[in-house]
Tab-separated table of C-alpha atoms in Angstrom:
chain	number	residue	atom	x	y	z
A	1	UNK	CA	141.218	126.392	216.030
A	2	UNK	CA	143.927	128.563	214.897
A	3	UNK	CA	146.381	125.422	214.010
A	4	UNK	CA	143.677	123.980	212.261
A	5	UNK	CA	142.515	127.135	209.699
A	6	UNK	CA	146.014	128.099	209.477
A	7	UNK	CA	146.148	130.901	206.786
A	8	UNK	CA	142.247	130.505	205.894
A	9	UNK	CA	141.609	132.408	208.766
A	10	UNK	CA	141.218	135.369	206.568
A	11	UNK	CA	138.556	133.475	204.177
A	12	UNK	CA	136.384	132.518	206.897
A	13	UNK	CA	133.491	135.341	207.469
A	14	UNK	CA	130.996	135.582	211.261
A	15	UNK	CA	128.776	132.719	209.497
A	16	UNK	CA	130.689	130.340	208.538
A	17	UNK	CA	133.297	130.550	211.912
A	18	UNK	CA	129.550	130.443	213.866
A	19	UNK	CA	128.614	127.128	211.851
A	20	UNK	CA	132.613	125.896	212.405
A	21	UNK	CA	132.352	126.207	215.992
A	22	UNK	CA	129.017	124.387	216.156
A	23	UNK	CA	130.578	121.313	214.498
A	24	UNK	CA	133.110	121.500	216.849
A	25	UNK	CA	131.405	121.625	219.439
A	26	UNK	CA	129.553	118.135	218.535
A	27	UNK	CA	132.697	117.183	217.873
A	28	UNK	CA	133.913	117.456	221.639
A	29	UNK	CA	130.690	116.604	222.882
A	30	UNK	CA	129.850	112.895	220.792
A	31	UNK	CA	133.441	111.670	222.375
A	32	UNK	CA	132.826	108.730	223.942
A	33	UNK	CA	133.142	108.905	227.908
A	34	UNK	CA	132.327	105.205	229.075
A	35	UNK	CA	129.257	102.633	228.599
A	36	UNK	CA	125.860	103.439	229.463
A	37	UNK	CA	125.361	100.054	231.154
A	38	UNK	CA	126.969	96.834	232.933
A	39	UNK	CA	125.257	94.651	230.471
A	40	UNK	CA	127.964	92.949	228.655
A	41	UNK	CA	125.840	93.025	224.685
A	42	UNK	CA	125.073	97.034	225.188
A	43	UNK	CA	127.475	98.462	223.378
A	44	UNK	CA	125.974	102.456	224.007
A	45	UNK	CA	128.277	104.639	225.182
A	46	UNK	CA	127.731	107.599	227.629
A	47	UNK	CA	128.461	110.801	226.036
A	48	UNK	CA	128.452	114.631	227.173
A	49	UNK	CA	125.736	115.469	224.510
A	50	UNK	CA	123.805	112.430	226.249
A	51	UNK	CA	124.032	113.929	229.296
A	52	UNK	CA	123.520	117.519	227.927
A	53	UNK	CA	120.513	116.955	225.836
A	54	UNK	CA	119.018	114.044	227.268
A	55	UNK	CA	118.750	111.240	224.322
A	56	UNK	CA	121.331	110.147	222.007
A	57	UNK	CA	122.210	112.867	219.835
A	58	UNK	CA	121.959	111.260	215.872
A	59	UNK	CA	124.236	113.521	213.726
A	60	UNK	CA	124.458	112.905	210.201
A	61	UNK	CA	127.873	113.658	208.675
A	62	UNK	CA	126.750	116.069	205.968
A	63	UNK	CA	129.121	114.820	203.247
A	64	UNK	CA	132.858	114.426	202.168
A	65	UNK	CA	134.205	118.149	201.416
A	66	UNK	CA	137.841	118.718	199.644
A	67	UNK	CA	140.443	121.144	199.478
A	68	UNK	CA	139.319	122.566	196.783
A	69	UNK	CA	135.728	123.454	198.779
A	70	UNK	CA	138.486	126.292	200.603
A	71	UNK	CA	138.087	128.426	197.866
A	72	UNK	CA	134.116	127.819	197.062
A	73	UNK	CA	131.923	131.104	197.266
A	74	UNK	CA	129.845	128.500	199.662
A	75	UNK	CA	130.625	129.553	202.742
A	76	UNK	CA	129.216	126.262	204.205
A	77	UNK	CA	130.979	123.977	202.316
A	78	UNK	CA	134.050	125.676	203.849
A	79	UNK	CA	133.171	125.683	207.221
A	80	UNK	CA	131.701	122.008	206.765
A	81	UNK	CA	135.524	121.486	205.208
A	82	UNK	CA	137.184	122.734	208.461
A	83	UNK	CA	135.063	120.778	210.240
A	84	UNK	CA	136.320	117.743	208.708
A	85	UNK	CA	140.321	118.883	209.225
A	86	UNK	CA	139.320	119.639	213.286
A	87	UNK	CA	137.595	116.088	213.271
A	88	UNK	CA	140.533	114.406	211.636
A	89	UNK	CA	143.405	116.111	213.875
A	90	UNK	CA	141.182	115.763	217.259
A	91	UNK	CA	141.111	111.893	216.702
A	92	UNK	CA	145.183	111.785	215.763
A	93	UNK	CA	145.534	113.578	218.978
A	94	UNK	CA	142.792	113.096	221.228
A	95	UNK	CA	142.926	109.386	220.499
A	96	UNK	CA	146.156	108.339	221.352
A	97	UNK	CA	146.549	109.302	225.138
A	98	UNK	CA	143.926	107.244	226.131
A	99	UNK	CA	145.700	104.401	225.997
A	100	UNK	CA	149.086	104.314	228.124
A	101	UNK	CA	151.392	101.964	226.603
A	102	UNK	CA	154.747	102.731	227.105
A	103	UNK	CA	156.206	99.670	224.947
A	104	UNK	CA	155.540	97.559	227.772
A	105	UNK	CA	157.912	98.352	230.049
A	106	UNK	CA	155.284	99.250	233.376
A	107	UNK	CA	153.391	95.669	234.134
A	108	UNK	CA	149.592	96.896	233.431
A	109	UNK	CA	146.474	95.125	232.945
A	110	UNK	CA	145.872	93.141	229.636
A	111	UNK	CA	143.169	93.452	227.532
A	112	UNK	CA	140.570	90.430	228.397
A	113	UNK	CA	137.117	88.916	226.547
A	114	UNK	CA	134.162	90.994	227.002
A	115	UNK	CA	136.459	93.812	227.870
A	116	UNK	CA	134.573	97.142	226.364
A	117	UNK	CA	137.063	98.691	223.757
A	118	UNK	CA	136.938	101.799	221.164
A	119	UNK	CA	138.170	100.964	217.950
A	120	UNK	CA	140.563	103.359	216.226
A	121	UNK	CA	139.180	103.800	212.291
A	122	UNK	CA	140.365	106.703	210.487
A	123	UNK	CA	137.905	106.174	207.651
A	124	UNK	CA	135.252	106.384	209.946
A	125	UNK	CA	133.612	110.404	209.370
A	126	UNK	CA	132.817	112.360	212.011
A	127	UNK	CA	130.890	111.889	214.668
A	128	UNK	CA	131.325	108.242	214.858
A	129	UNK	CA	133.366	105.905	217.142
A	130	UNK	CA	133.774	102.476	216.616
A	131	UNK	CA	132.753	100.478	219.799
A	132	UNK	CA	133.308	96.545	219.994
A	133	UNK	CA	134.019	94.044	222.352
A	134	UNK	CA	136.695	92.004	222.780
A	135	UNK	CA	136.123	87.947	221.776
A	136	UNK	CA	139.356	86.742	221.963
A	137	UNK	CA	142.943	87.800	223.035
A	138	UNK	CA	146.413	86.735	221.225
A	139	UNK	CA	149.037	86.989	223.332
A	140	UNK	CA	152.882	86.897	222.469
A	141	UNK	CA	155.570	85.221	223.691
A	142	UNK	CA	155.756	87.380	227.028
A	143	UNK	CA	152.047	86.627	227.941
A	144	UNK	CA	151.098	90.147	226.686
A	145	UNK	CA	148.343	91.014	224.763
A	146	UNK	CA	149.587	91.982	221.591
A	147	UNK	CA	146.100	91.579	219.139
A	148	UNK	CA	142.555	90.883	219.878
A	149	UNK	CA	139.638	90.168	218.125
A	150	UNK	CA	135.883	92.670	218.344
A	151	UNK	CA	133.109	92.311	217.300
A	152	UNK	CA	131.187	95.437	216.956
A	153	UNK	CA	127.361	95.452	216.139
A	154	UNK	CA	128.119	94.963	212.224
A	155	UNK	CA	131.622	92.881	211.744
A	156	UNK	CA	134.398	91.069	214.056
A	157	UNK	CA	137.617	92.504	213.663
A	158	UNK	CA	141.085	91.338	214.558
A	159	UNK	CA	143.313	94.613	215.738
A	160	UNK	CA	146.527	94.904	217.899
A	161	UNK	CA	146.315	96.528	220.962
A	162	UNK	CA	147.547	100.012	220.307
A	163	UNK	CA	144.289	100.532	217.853
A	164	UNK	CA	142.033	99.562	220.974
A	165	UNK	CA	141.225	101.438	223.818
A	166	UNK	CA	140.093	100.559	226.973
A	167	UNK	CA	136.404	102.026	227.805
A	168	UNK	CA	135.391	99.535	230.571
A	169	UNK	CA	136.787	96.435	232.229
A	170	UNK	CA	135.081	92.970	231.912
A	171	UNK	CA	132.910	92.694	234.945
């Protein structure tokens, strides 16, 4: 938290930390953890606030906040502002390590059809993870998987590799 409000540390009052360290709690707990079934068309993920509350938790992002919200006398804007810089640097670096790519050089499983995959968007706003599965796999030259194609419940999409991670393995 303190790499994230930087110097607005000093312009954040009790309230509006309180309301900051709700969101990120949601935050950590809508993260995806693996699917809620074998069945190859659910695409529901198991989540810690599934598991915590007991249903699927909706959250509604609230809006899109700016800079300039900092320096609004509405404290809520700014913590909903903050929110949105936590949400953006916990999927640059929460993200990433999930996959374990190291430019190919360790022989590891390829991505295969039906294989359950997270989809990295970063226009996606908070609370929301892009699940698909994979159709169809491109491989290169060295019979790795270099792009696939998902379809997710609203669109197919063709995306290399390193902007798809692994959630479950094609039964």
């Amino acid at each position: 938290m303190k790499a994230v409000l930087g110097s607005q540390s000093a312009l954040v009052d009790l309230e509006a930390l309180r309301t900051v360290f709700a969101e990120v709690t949601s935050i950590l707990n809508s993260r995806p953890i693996c699917s809620s079934s074998d069945d190859p068309n659910d695409m529901e993920l198991l989540t810690p606030n599934y598991l915590l509350l007991q249903r699927r938790n909706f959250f509604v992002p609230p809006g899109i906040f700016a800079k300039e919200d900092v320096y609004s006398r509405k404290q809520w804007r700014h913590a909903q502002f903050i929110g949105n810089c936590f949400w953006s640097r916990w999927v640059r670096e929460y993200v990433p390590p999930l996959q374990h790519r190291h430019k190919w050089l360790l022989n590891r499983r390829n991505l295969a059809v039906n294989d359950l995959v997270l989809v990295v968007d970063n226009t996606l706003p908070r609370f929301r993870w892009l699940v698909g599965r994979v159709t169809k796999v491109f491989p290169g030259e060295d019979e790795r998987v270099r792009t696939a194609e998902v379809k997710t419940k609203t669109s197919r999409l063709a995306r290399p590799v390193t902007k798809l991670f692994l959630l479950k393995e094609a039964t």
